[in-house]
Short mmCIF file of C-alpha atoms in Angstrom, two decimals:
data_model
loop_
_atom_site.label_atom_id
_atom_site.label_comp_id
_atom_site.label_asym_id
_atom_site.label_seq_id
_atom_site.Cartn_x
_atom_site.Cartn_y
_atom_site.Cartn_z
CA MET A 1 243.52 -33.66 197.60
CA LYS A 2 239.96 -32.76 196.75
CA PRO A 3 238.25 -34.85 194.10
CA LEU A 4 238.12 -33.48 190.67
CA ILE A 5 234.40 -33.58 190.67
CA GLN A 6 232.33 -33.71 193.82
CA PRO A 7 229.04 -35.59 193.33
CA SER A 8 228.10 -35.24 196.98
CA ARG A 9 227.12 -31.57 196.55
CA PRO A 10 223.35 -30.76 196.54
CA PHE A 11 221.35 -30.99 193.31
CA LEU A 12 222.39 -27.62 191.75
CA ALA A 13 219.71 -27.80 189.01
CA LYS A 14 216.78 -27.99 191.25
CA LYS A 15 216.79 -24.31 192.44
CA PRO A 16 215.97 -22.72 189.05
CA ASP A 17 213.76 -25.68 188.19
CA LEU A 18 211.78 -25.30 191.44
CA LEU A 19 211.66 -21.61 190.93
CA LEU A 20 210.21 -22.17 187.40
CA ALA A 21 207.70 -24.72 188.80
CA PHE A 22 206.75 -22.34 191.47
CA VAL A 23 206.30 -19.50 189.05
CA LEU A 24 204.20 -21.74 186.82
CA VAL A 25 202.02 -22.73 189.65
CA CYS A 26 201.67 -19.08 190.74
CA VAL A 27 200.78 -17.97 187.27
CA CYS A 28 198.28 -20.87 187.04
CA VAL A 29 196.74 -20.01 190.40
CA LEU A 30 196.64 -16.32 189.54
CA VAL A 31 195.03 -16.94 186.13
CA SER A 32 192.53 -19.37 187.68
CA ALA A 33 191.78 -16.89 190.45
CA LEU A 34 191.29 -14.08 187.93
CA ALA A 35 189.07 -16.30 185.83
CA ILE A 36 187.01 -17.40 188.77
CA SER A 37 186.79 -13.80 189.97
CA ARG A 38 185.54 -12.74 186.57
CA LEU A 39 182.96 -15.47 186.50
CA HIS A 40 181.98 -14.55 190.00
CA GLU A 41 181.58 -10.91 188.99
CA SER A 42 179.60 -11.92 185.96
CA ASN A 43 177.34 -14.06 188.21
CA ARG A 44 177.03 -11.18 190.61
CA GLN A 45 176.01 -8.76 187.91
CA SER A 46 173.49 -11.24 186.58
CA LEU A 47 172.00 -11.85 190.01
CA GLN A 48 172.10 -8.07 190.73
CA ARG A 49 170.02 -7.56 187.50
CA LEU A 50 167.67 -10.40 188.55
CA PHE A 51 167.25 -8.77 191.98
CA ASP A 52 166.77 -5.28 190.68
CA GLY A 53 164.36 -6.36 187.99
CA ASN A 54 162.20 -8.48 190.27
CA PHE A 55 162.31 -5.90 193.14
CA GLU A 56 161.19 -3.08 190.79
CA ARG A 57 158.42 -5.34 189.38
CA ILE A 58 157.12 -6.30 192.96
CA ALA A 59 157.32 -2.65 194.18
CA ASP A 60 155.46 -1.43 191.13
CA GLY A 61 152.99 -4.20 191.49
CA VAL A 62 152.28 -3.40 195.15
CA HIS A 63 151.88 0.26 194.45
CA GLU A 64 149.68 -0.30 191.48
CA ARG A 65 147.49 -2.70 193.39
CA VAL A 66 146.87 -0.46 196.25
CA SER A 67 146.31 2.60 193.96
CA LEU A 68 143.73 0.65 192.11
CA TYR A 69 141.29 0.76 194.99
CA GLU A 70 140.90 4.42 194.85
CA TYR A 71 138.65 3.95 191.72
CA GLY A 72 136.42 1.79 193.76
CA LEU A 73 136.03 4.51 196.36
CA LEU A 74 135.19 7.06 193.67
CA GLY A 75 132.52 4.81 192.30
CA ALA A 76 130.98 4.24 195.69
CA ARG A 77 131.03 7.97 196.47
CA GLY A 78 129.52 8.73 193.06
CA SER A 79 126.75 6.22 193.74
CA TYR A 80 125.84 8.04 196.96
CA VAL A 81 126.20 11.53 195.38
CA SER A 82 124.12 10.74 192.44
CA ASN A 83 121.24 9.42 194.56
CA ALA A 84 121.48 11.86 197.38
CA VAL A 85 118.23 13.76 196.35
CA LEU A 86 116.37 10.52 196.97
CA PRO A 87 116.40 8.60 200.21
CA TYR A 88 119.65 6.52 199.92
CA THR A 89 118.93 3.08 201.17
CA LEU A 90 120.60 -0.44 201.43
CA SER A 91 118.83 -1.42 198.23
CA THR A 92 120.28 1.53 196.43
CA TYR A 93 123.76 0.65 197.40
CA ARG A 94 123.30 -3.02 196.61
CA ARG A 95 122.06 -2.16 193.18
CA TYR A 96 125.24 -0.17 192.62
CA ALA A 97 127.46 -2.98 194.03
CA ALA A 98 125.75 -5.42 191.73
CA SER A 99 126.71 -3.33 188.74
CA ARG A 100 130.34 -3.89 189.63
CA ASN A 101 132.41 -7.11 189.64
CA ILE A 102 134.39 -6.25 192.72
CA ASP A 103 136.53 -9.37 192.87
CA LYS A 104 137.59 -8.96 189.27
CA GLU A 105 137.96 -5.19 189.20
CA PHE A 106 139.57 -4.96 192.61
CA PRO A 107 141.24 -8.23 193.40
CA GLY A 108 142.18 -8.58 197.05
CA ALA A 109 139.64 -6.08 198.43
CA ARG A 110 137.41 -7.51 201.09
CA GLY A 111 134.65 -5.08 200.23
CA PHE A 112 133.57 -1.48 199.50
CA GLY A 113 131.13 0.34 201.65
CA LEU A 114 129.87 3.67 202.96
CA ILE A 115 130.62 5.21 206.45
CA PHE A 116 128.41 7.99 207.81
CA ASN A 117 129.26 10.89 210.12
CA VAL A 118 126.56 10.50 212.86
CA ALA A 119 125.94 13.03 215.54
CA ALA A 120 125.90 11.59 219.08
CA GLU A 121 122.24 12.54 219.53
CA ASP A 122 121.33 10.75 216.38
CA VAL A 123 122.93 7.35 217.18
CA SER A 124 119.69 5.73 218.45
CA ARG A 125 117.66 6.71 215.36
CA PHE A 126 120.63 5.68 213.17
CA GLU A 127 120.55 2.23 214.83
CA GLN A 128 116.78 1.98 214.30
CA ASP A 129 117.10 2.81 210.53
CA MET A 130 119.88 0.25 210.09
CA SER A 131 117.91 -2.46 211.75
CA GLU A 132 114.82 -1.71 209.59
CA GLU A 133 116.98 -1.82 206.39
CA TYR A 134 118.72 -5.10 207.24
CA GLY A 135 115.55 -6.69 208.79
CA GLU A 136 117.48 -7.52 211.91
CA GLN A 137 118.89 -5.61 214.88
CA LYS A 138 121.90 -3.59 214.02
CA LEU A 139 123.58 -1.58 216.78
CA VAL A 140 126.50 0.78 216.74
CA LYS A 141 129.67 -1.06 217.93
CA ASN A 142 132.70 0.61 219.51
CA LEU A 143 136.21 -0.68 219.72
CA ASN A 144 137.12 1.81 222.45
CA ASP A 145 135.59 4.85 224.03
CA PRO A 146 134.13 6.93 221.14
CA ARG A 147 134.23 10.15 223.09
CA GLY A 148 131.14 11.40 221.42
CA THR A 149 132.35 10.85 217.77
CA TYR A 150 130.66 8.40 215.53
CA PHE A 151 131.86 7.44 212.08
CA VAL A 152 129.66 4.43 211.56
CA ILE A 153 129.77 1.71 208.80
CA ARG A 154 126.33 1.32 207.41
CA TYR A 155 126.73 -0.27 204.04
CA ILE A 156 129.42 -2.78 202.78
CA GLU A 157 129.42 -5.30 199.87
CA PRO A 158 129.76 -8.20 199.48
CA TYR A 159 127.76 -8.40 202.68
CA ALA A 160 128.30 -12.07 203.37
CA ARG A 161 132.00 -11.70 204.11
CA ASN A 162 131.72 -8.29 205.79
CA VAL A 163 128.68 -8.80 208.03
CA GLN A 164 130.74 -8.13 211.23
CA ALA A 165 131.72 -4.61 210.03
CA VAL A 166 128.13 -3.21 209.79
CA GLY A 167 127.57 -0.82 212.56
CA LEU A 168 131.23 -0.41 213.59
CA ASN A 169 132.24 2.99 214.73
CA ILE A 170 135.67 3.60 213.28
CA ALA A 171 136.12 6.72 215.33
CA SER A 172 136.37 4.56 218.46
CA GLU A 173 139.79 3.30 217.26
CA PRO A 174 142.72 5.81 216.92
CA SER A 175 144.21 4.65 213.70
CA ARG A 176 140.91 4.68 211.89
CA LEU A 177 139.94 7.99 213.37
CA LYS A 178 143.17 9.61 212.40
CA ALA A 179 142.90 8.41 208.74
CA ALA A 180 139.36 9.69 208.60
CA ILE A 181 140.34 13.13 209.93
CA GLU A 182 143.38 13.19 207.55
CA SER A 183 141.19 12.48 204.59
CA VAL A 184 138.91 15.32 205.53
CA LYS A 185 141.78 17.67 205.90
CA THR A 186 143.23 16.84 202.45
CA GLY A 187 139.98 15.94 200.66
CA LYS A 188 141.98 12.89 199.27
CA ALA A 189 141.92 9.19 199.78
CA THR A 190 143.80 8.30 202.96
CA ILE A 191 144.82 4.96 204.26
CA THR A 192 145.18 3.89 207.89
CA ALA A 193 148.19 2.50 209.59
CA PRO A 194 148.23 -1.34 209.55
CA ILE A 195 145.29 -2.53 211.58
CA THR A 196 143.42 -5.75 212.40
CA VAL A 197 140.00 -5.70 210.85
CA VAL A 198 136.87 -7.63 212.13
CA GLN A 199 136.57 -9.34 208.82
CA ALA A 200 140.06 -11.01 209.14
CA THR A 201 141.03 -11.25 212.81
CA ASP A 202 143.71 -13.81 211.92
CA GLN A 203 145.62 -11.16 209.94
CA VAL A 204 146.94 -9.18 212.98
CA SER A 205 147.99 -5.69 212.04
CA ALA A 206 148.02 -6.60 208.28
CA ALA A 207 144.95 -4.84 206.96
CA PHE A 208 143.91 -1.33 206.10
CA LEU A 209 140.94 0.92 205.60
CA LEU A 210 141.19 3.20 202.64
CA LEU A 211 138.93 6.27 203.14
CA LEU A 212 137.56 8.90 200.70
CA PRO A 213 135.51 11.75 202.20
CA ILE A 214 131.98 12.58 201.06
CA GLN A 215 131.30 16.26 201.74
CA ARG A 216 128.34 18.62 201.11
CA HIS A 217 130.02 20.35 198.27
CA HIS A 218 130.08 17.07 196.34
CA LEU A 219 126.22 17.07 196.33
CA ARG A 220 125.79 20.48 194.61
CA SER A 221 128.28 22.25 192.41
CA ASP A 222 127.24 25.66 193.72
CA THR A 223 128.24 24.72 197.35
CA PRO A 224 131.74 25.98 198.16
CA ALA A 225 134.39 23.49 199.19
CA PRO A 226 134.69 23.31 202.97
CA GLN A 227 137.71 24.48 204.94
CA PHE A 228 140.21 21.70 205.73
CA GLY A 229 139.14 19.64 208.76
CA ASP A 230 135.58 20.84 208.75
CA LEU A 231 133.74 17.69 209.90
CA GLY A 232 130.53 19.56 209.97
CA GLN A 233 130.55 19.59 206.18
CA THR A 234 131.42 15.93 206.01
CA LEU A 235 128.56 13.49 205.39
CA GLY A 236 130.80 10.40 205.55
CA TRP A 237 133.32 8.38 203.57
CA SER A 238 133.30 5.75 200.93
CA TYR A 239 135.81 3.12 202.00
CA ALA A 240 137.39 -0.20 201.20
CA VAL A 241 138.73 -2.93 203.41
CA LEU A 242 142.08 -4.22 202.30
CA VAL A 243 143.79 -7.29 203.65
CA PHE A 244 147.33 -6.96 202.38
CA GLY A 245 148.08 -10.58 201.94
CA GLU A 246 145.10 -10.93 199.66
CA ILE A 247 146.01 -7.81 197.70
CA VAL A 248 149.49 -9.08 196.69
CA LYS A 249 148.55 -12.77 196.44
CA ASN A 250 148.79 -12.78 192.65
CA LEU A 251 152.16 -10.98 192.53
CA ASP A 252 153.91 -14.45 192.94
CA PHE A 253 156.68 -13.50 195.36
CA GLU A 254 158.03 -16.98 195.09
CA ALA A 255 158.68 -16.72 191.37
CA SER A 256 160.46 -13.40 192.03
CA GLN A 257 163.19 -15.27 194.02
CA LEU A 258 162.83 -12.53 196.57
CA ALA A 259 162.27 -12.36 200.32
CA VAL A 260 160.24 -9.33 200.94
CA ARG A 261 159.21 -7.33 204.10
CA ILE A 262 156.87 -4.35 204.08
CA SER A 263 156.53 -1.98 206.93
CA ASP A 264 154.85 1.33 207.57
CA VAL A 265 157.51 3.92 208.43
CA THR A 266 155.24 6.96 208.79
CA ASP A 267 155.75 8.70 212.06
CA PRO A 268 155.01 6.93 214.28
CA ALA A 269 156.45 3.89 212.54
CA ALA A 270 154.50 0.62 212.53
CA PRO A 271 156.04 -2.88 212.59
CA VAL A 272 156.35 -5.16 209.56
CA PHE A 273 152.92 -5.99 208.32
CA PHE A 274 153.79 -8.33 205.47
CA SER A 275 156.66 -10.77 204.73
CA SER A 276 157.36 -13.26 202.06
CA GLY A 277 160.16 -15.75 201.88
CA GLN A 278 162.82 -16.75 204.45
CA TRP A 279 164.45 -13.48 205.62
CA GLN A 280 168.24 -13.67 206.38
CA THR A 281 169.30 -11.50 209.34
CA GLU A 282 172.83 -11.20 207.89
CA GLY A 283 174.96 -12.26 204.94
CA ALA A 284 172.52 -11.30 202.19
CA GLU A 285 174.66 -10.20 199.27
CA PHE A 286 171.71 -8.83 197.15
CA ALA A 287 169.38 -6.58 199.21
CA GLY A 288 167.73 -3.20 198.84
CA SER A 289 164.96 -1.03 200.13
CA LYS A 290 162.35 1.28 198.51
CA ARG A 291 159.89 3.72 199.97
CA LEU A 292 156.39 4.09 198.58
CA ALA A 293 154.08 6.98 199.09
CA VAL A 294 150.69 5.30 199.70
CA PHE A 295 147.58 7.64 200.25
CA GLY A 296 149.21 9.86 202.83
CA ARG A 297 151.51 7.23 204.51
CA THR A 298 154.95 5.88 203.71
CA TRP A 299 155.63 2.20 203.31
CA GLN A 300 159.16 0.70 203.20
CA MET A 301 159.83 -2.37 201.14
CA ASP A 302 162.94 -4.34 202.03
CA ALA A 303 163.99 -7.19 199.73
CA GLN A 304 166.68 -9.90 199.64
CA LEU A 305 167.51 -12.26 196.91
CA LEU A 306 166.85 -15.79 198.18
CA PRO A 307 169.81 -18.07 198.44
CA GLY A 308 168.26 -20.51 195.94
CA ALA A 309 168.36 -17.71 193.25
CA THR A 310 172.04 -18.49 192.74
CA ALA A 311 170.99 -21.40 190.61
CA HIS A 312 169.98 -18.78 188.08
CA ALA A 313 173.50 -17.54 187.81
CA PRO A 314 174.92 -18.17 184.31
CA TYR A 315 178.20 -19.84 185.56
CA ASP A 316 178.67 -22.68 188.04
CA LEU A 317 181.53 -21.45 190.20
CA SER A 318 181.92 -24.76 191.95
CA LEU A 319 182.65 -26.46 188.57
CA ALA A 320 184.93 -23.54 187.67
CA ILE A 321 186.81 -23.94 190.88
CA LEU A 322 187.10 -27.74 190.37
CA MET A 323 188.40 -27.22 186.86
CA ALA A 324 190.88 -24.60 188.07
CA ALA A 325 192.07 -26.89 190.92
CA LEU A 326 192.51 -29.75 188.43
CA PHE A 327 194.32 -27.53 185.93
CA SER A 328 196.66 -26.26 188.78
CA GLY A 329 197.19 -29.88 189.86
CA LEU A 330 198.14 -30.83 186.46
CA VAL A 331 200.63 -28.01 186.15
CA VAL A 332 202.11 -28.85 189.59
CA ALA A 333 202.29 -32.56 188.59
CA LEU A 334 203.98 -31.66 185.23
CA SER A 335 206.39 -29.43 186.90
CA LEU A 336 207.38 -31.99 189.46
CA TYR A 337 207.66 -34.58 186.73
CA ILE A 338 209.97 -32.33 184.74
CA TRP A 339 211.98 -31.35 187.84
CA ARG A 340 212.36 -35.02 188.91
CA ALA A 341 213.28 -36.09 185.39
CA LYS A 342 215.97 -33.45 185.39
CA ARG A 343 217.15 -34.37 188.82
CA ARG A 344 217.28 -38.03 187.93
CA ALA A 345 219.28 -37.23 184.73
CA PHE A 346 221.58 -34.98 186.70
CA ASN A 347 222.00 -37.65 189.43
CA GLU A 348 222.77 -40.21 186.78
CA ARG A 349 225.34 -37.91 185.36
CA LEU A 350 226.85 -37.39 188.77
CA TYR A 351 226.84 -41.12 189.21
CA GLU A 352 228.75 -41.58 186.02
CA LEU A 353 231.21 -38.85 187.00
CA ALA A 354 231.63 -40.51 190.41
CA LEU A 355 232.43 -43.82 188.68
CA ALA A 356 235.02 -42.07 186.62
CA GLN A 357 236.37 -40.20 189.62
CA GLY A 358 238.50 -43.12 190.84
CA ILE A 359 239.93 -43.63 187.34
CA ILE A 360 240.72 -39.88 186.92
CA GLU A 361 242.33 -39.62 190.37
CA GLY A 362 244.57 -42.64 189.64
CA SER A 363 245.29 -41.79 186.15
CA PRO A 364 248.90 -41.04 185.11
CA ILE A 365 247.43 -38.23 183.02
CA GLY A 366 246.87 -34.84 184.54
CA GLN A 367 243.18 -33.74 184.57
CA LEU A 368 242.01 -30.11 184.95
CA LEU A 369 238.43 -28.85 185.02
CA VAL A 370 238.39 -25.37 183.51
CA ASP A 371 235.30 -23.11 183.59
CA ALA A 372 233.98 -20.87 180.85
CA GLN A 373 236.12 -17.99 182.06
CA GLY A 374 239.32 -20.02 181.74
CA LYS A 375 239.63 -20.47 185.54
CA ILE A 376 240.89 -23.73 186.97
CA ALA A 377 238.11 -25.30 188.98
CA LYS A 378 239.47 -28.63 189.83
CA ILE A 379 242.61 -30.70 189.35
CA ASN A 380 243.75 -34.22 190.13
CA ARG A 381 246.93 -35.31 191.94
CA ARG A 382 248.90 -35.78 188.81
CA VAL A 383 248.63 -32.18 187.80
CA THR A 384 250.44 -31.18 191.00
CA GLU A 385 253.25 -33.75 190.12
CA LEU A 386 253.51 -32.50 186.58
CA PHE A 387 253.61 -28.77 187.20
CA GLY A 388 254.97 -28.70 190.76
CA TYR A 389 252.17 -26.64 192.28
CA GLN A 390 249.97 -27.29 195.29
CA VAL A 391 246.26 -27.61 194.79
CA ASP A 392 245.47 -24.27 196.38
CA GLU A 393 247.98 -22.51 194.24
CA LEU A 394 246.06 -23.38 191.07
CA ILE A 395 242.37 -23.44 191.96
CA GLY A 396 240.76 -20.25 190.70
CA GLN A 397 243.89 -19.29 188.59
CA ALA A 398 243.83 -18.79 184.85
CA ILE A 399 244.88 -21.74 182.79
CA GLU A 400 247.47 -19.67 181.15
CA ARG A 401 249.52 -19.83 184.33
CA LEU A 402 250.60 -23.37 183.08
CA VAL A 403 251.62 -22.05 179.60
CA PRO A 404 254.95 -20.28 178.80
CA ALA A 405 254.62 -16.59 178.87
CA ARG A 406 255.49 -16.28 175.13
CA HIS A 407 252.40 -18.42 174.28
CA ALA A 408 249.96 -17.06 176.87
CA VAL A 409 248.22 -14.43 174.66
CA LYS A 410 247.88 -16.82 171.70
CA HIS A 411 246.61 -19.58 174.02
CA MET A 412 243.90 -17.27 175.38
CA GLY A 413 242.67 -16.59 171.87
CA TYR A 414 242.53 -20.36 171.16
CA ARG A 415 240.70 -20.88 174.39
CA LYS A 416 237.99 -18.40 173.53
CA SER A 417 237.51 -19.81 170.07
CA TYR A 418 237.21 -23.42 171.31
CA ASP A 419 234.25 -25.09 169.56
CA GLY A 420 233.51 -27.56 172.30
CA GLN A 421 234.51 -30.58 170.19
CA LYS A 422 236.52 -33.45 171.73
CA ARG A 423 239.96 -33.23 170.10
CA GLN A 424 243.70 -32.99 170.72
CA MET A 425 245.07 -29.53 171.15
CA ALA A 426 247.74 -28.45 168.56
CA GLN A 427 247.39 -31.72 166.81
CA GLY A 428 250.50 -32.82 164.91
CA ARG A 429 252.94 -30.86 167.01
CA LEU A 430 253.91 -30.73 170.71
CA VAL A 431 252.67 -28.30 173.28
CA THR A 432 255.00 -26.87 175.89
CA GLY A 433 253.98 -26.69 179.60
CA LEU A 434 255.53 -24.42 182.23
CA HIS A 435 256.72 -26.01 185.46
CA ARG A 436 256.51 -23.99 188.71
CA ALA A 437 260.31 -24.08 188.85
CA GLY A 438 260.33 -22.15 185.56
CA HIS A 439 261.49 -24.86 183.08
CA GLU A 440 259.36 -26.04 180.12
CA PHE A 441 258.55 -29.63 179.24
CA PRO A 442 256.63 -31.17 176.32
CA VAL A 443 253.03 -32.34 176.77
CA GLU A 444 250.12 -33.59 174.86
CA VAL A 445 246.76 -32.05 175.65
CA SER A 446 243.27 -33.29 174.80
CA LEU A 447 240.07 -31.24 175.30
CA THR A 448 236.55 -32.49 176.19
CA ARG A 449 233.40 -30.39 176.70
CA LEU A 450 231.72 -31.35 179.96
CA GLU A 451 228.45 -30.24 181.52
CA VAL A 452 228.03 -30.35 185.38
CA GLY A 453 224.53 -29.30 186.44
CA GLN A 454 223.85 -26.24 184.44
CA GLN A 455 227.44 -25.11 184.06
CA GLY A 456 229.87 -25.78 181.22
CA TYR A 457 233.44 -26.89 181.75
CA VAL A 458 236.33 -28.08 179.61
CA LEU A 459 238.11 -31.18 180.88
CA VAL A 460 241.76 -30.84 179.96
CA SER A 461 243.91 -33.94 179.95
CA VAL A 462 247.66 -33.35 180.09
CA LEU A 463 250.20 -36.05 179.30
CA ASP A 464 253.93 -35.57 179.90
CA VAL A 465 255.76 -36.69 176.71
CA SER A 466 259.32 -35.84 177.88
CA GLU A 467 260.48 -39.52 177.93
CA ARG A 468 258.92 -40.30 174.59
CA THR A 469 260.52 -37.15 173.12
CA ARG A 470 263.98 -38.17 174.51
CA PHE A 471 263.53 -41.68 173.06
CA LEU A 472 262.52 -40.39 169.65
CA ASN A 473 265.51 -38.05 169.69
CA GLN A 474 267.84 -40.94 170.71
CA LEU A 475 266.32 -43.15 168.08
CA GLN A 476 266.73 -40.40 165.45
CA GLN A 477 270.37 -39.99 166.56
CA SER A 478 271.02 -43.73 166.37
CA GLU A 479 269.43 -43.95 162.97
CA SER A 480 271.57 -40.99 161.76
CA LYS A 481 274.74 -42.83 162.96
CA TRP A 482 273.69 -46.07 161.31
CA ARG A 483 273.07 -44.25 158.00
CA GLU A 484 276.54 -42.73 158.19
CA LEU A 485 278.07 -46.15 158.87
CA ALA A 486 276.13 -47.82 155.99
CA ASN A 487 277.18 -45.09 153.59
CA CYS A 488 280.83 -45.73 154.40
CA LEU A 489 280.61 -49.50 153.57
CA PRO A 490 282.00 -50.62 150.21
CA GLN A 491 279.17 -53.16 149.89
CA LEU A 492 275.79 -52.51 148.46
CA THR A 493 273.60 -52.07 151.62
CA TRP A 494 269.86 -51.62 151.71
CA THR A 495 266.84 -51.98 154.10
CA MET A 496 263.25 -53.16 153.38
CA ASN A 497 260.01 -52.70 155.08
CA GLU A 498 257.46 -55.39 155.99
CA GLU A 499 256.09 -55.26 152.49
CA MET A 500 259.41 -56.13 151.13
CA ARG A 501 259.82 -52.77 149.55
CA ILE A 502 263.27 -51.16 149.71
CA ASP A 503 263.20 -48.02 151.93
CA PHE A 504 266.96 -47.33 152.17
CA LEU A 505 270.00 -47.61 149.90
CA ASN A 506 273.53 -46.63 150.91
CA GLU A 507 275.67 -44.36 148.85
CA ARG A 508 277.47 -47.30 147.04
CA TRP A 509 274.45 -47.88 144.97
CA GLY A 510 275.01 -44.48 143.36
CA SER A 511 278.23 -45.71 141.81
CA LEU A 512 276.44 -48.31 139.71
CA PRO A 513 275.69 -47.63 136.10
CA LYS A 514 272.23 -46.35 135.47
CA GLU A 515 271.47 -49.23 133.11
CA SER A 516 272.53 -51.84 135.74
CA GLY A 517 269.76 -54.40 136.28
CA ILE A 518 270.46 -54.55 139.98
CA ARG A 519 269.15 -51.00 140.40
CA HIS A 520 265.76 -52.41 139.71
CA MET A 521 265.92 -53.98 143.17
CA GLU A 522 264.45 -50.67 144.54
CA GLU A 523 261.20 -51.74 142.96
CA HIS A 524 261.39 -55.54 142.64
CA PHE A 525 263.75 -57.18 145.03
CA TYR A 526 262.94 -60.80 144.33
CA SER A 527 262.95 -60.37 140.56
CA ALA A 528 266.58 -59.35 140.79
CA ILE A 529 267.61 -62.65 142.44
CA VAL A 530 268.74 -65.44 140.16
CA PRO A 531 266.42 -68.40 140.38
CA GLU A 532 268.86 -70.77 142.02
CA ASP A 533 269.47 -68.31 144.89
CA LEU A 534 265.89 -67.31 145.41
CA THR A 535 264.99 -69.92 148.05
CA MET A 536 268.07 -69.22 150.12
CA VAL A 537 267.33 -65.45 149.96
CA ARG A 538 263.74 -65.89 150.96
CA SER A 539 264.84 -67.95 153.94
CA ALA A 540 267.35 -65.32 155.05
CA VAL A 541 264.78 -62.47 154.72
CA ALA A 542 262.33 -64.45 156.73
CA LYS A 543 264.86 -65.07 159.61
CA ALA A 544 265.79 -61.30 159.52
CA SER A 545 262.14 -60.27 159.82
CA VAL A 546 261.50 -62.26 163.09
#
């Protein structure tokens, strides 16, 4: 015989509860992830704007600074052209240079000067003239084999920081020579590839010469412009010495939060000649490149946002992640608390049911557990004795199997309309049960609503009242016979209840006159007894009541 209720089964309520907890946690994690992703995207956009704005500012600043020096070349060339009818001397150029505030007008430039195109046969006389102007020996200096070409620096100011450059033949070095020739071809200012200048030997390949040709047609307006590349019409060049680190010193790369590298990518490309900030070889999220056209050459600027720039992001993701983790943890803890509370309540309910199990199994009353569809889920041993069925014959069957066929349809309607209140079925009248053998027997049935896990059942208690019914019938038959006997007696016969009120009179009473005082005994028994007999009657009634 299986128990009516089996508390040993797993906790049935935990699956939907755990599923709900899991869904809540997943929703919490998803919402947190979306929020963090949105904050991350907002930070990324903010940092991208920071990068783009600063990169644009730095690129524009570099281009603007380098472009500025062309004006200095134009001024130096103008000084020479305007005084060309007179002997142009060192004093003339120094007077011009004194009229300019080079460091203020052209910050970062080491100096401005003039280069002359000297024929090979005139080099000795050129050296002699230079020595006389400077009051000391000045010789033409070559970096490599000049191959008969001499573009010699004669004047440069400020002289004190450029003294090493006086007399240098720029045509003896390929990069300088190429820029000079290119400027003659185009008639425009031309910059060299990155070089090392004698004024700043510590800045290896990080300086430039900017050259602007001075040609014969500049001296007289009626002289036609020379053909491109006609060195014979080129008197020389005004030029500037640019050390790149000094040019961009005031651009404040550190404040820009950028790591910057600048290289010359003109064919043939030159290596990086300037860098600022710690460059990341990989993993830089915000990076970009720009190309600048600079006086006949192409520079490439590469930039990365420094890792420390993330501090400028509007949202602290670490705090957001921590808050999301705390929130998720609280949801998990709350879910576990609710689940455990339900599990504890359920287990307590099972424990209570388990305690009642022994009582139910040993009860003389039949107990059936009926589900919401009216199917028998469990029964105790007494049910099998009452109805004559084996357990397996009833489990899963409709409860109407135990009801006479003539009452089955009506019983089904009563069952469906049951309000769940604990009460006796068909109160005030007997209910009939149907035995397996086919005979009917009277029963009393009480109903109790019962929750097991998350399922609702009705606990049906069935009591066989056959013996009681037979006894009552026998009693009624005995009482009927006694009444017939009492009515046949010639004496006045009556019965009284415990309250001493008459509840039966035999038919002999009906023969008495209506005005007879003794008829008042129906209402007042003792008042009808003469006083001298009252004590004896009371004693007799007391004995009869024991």
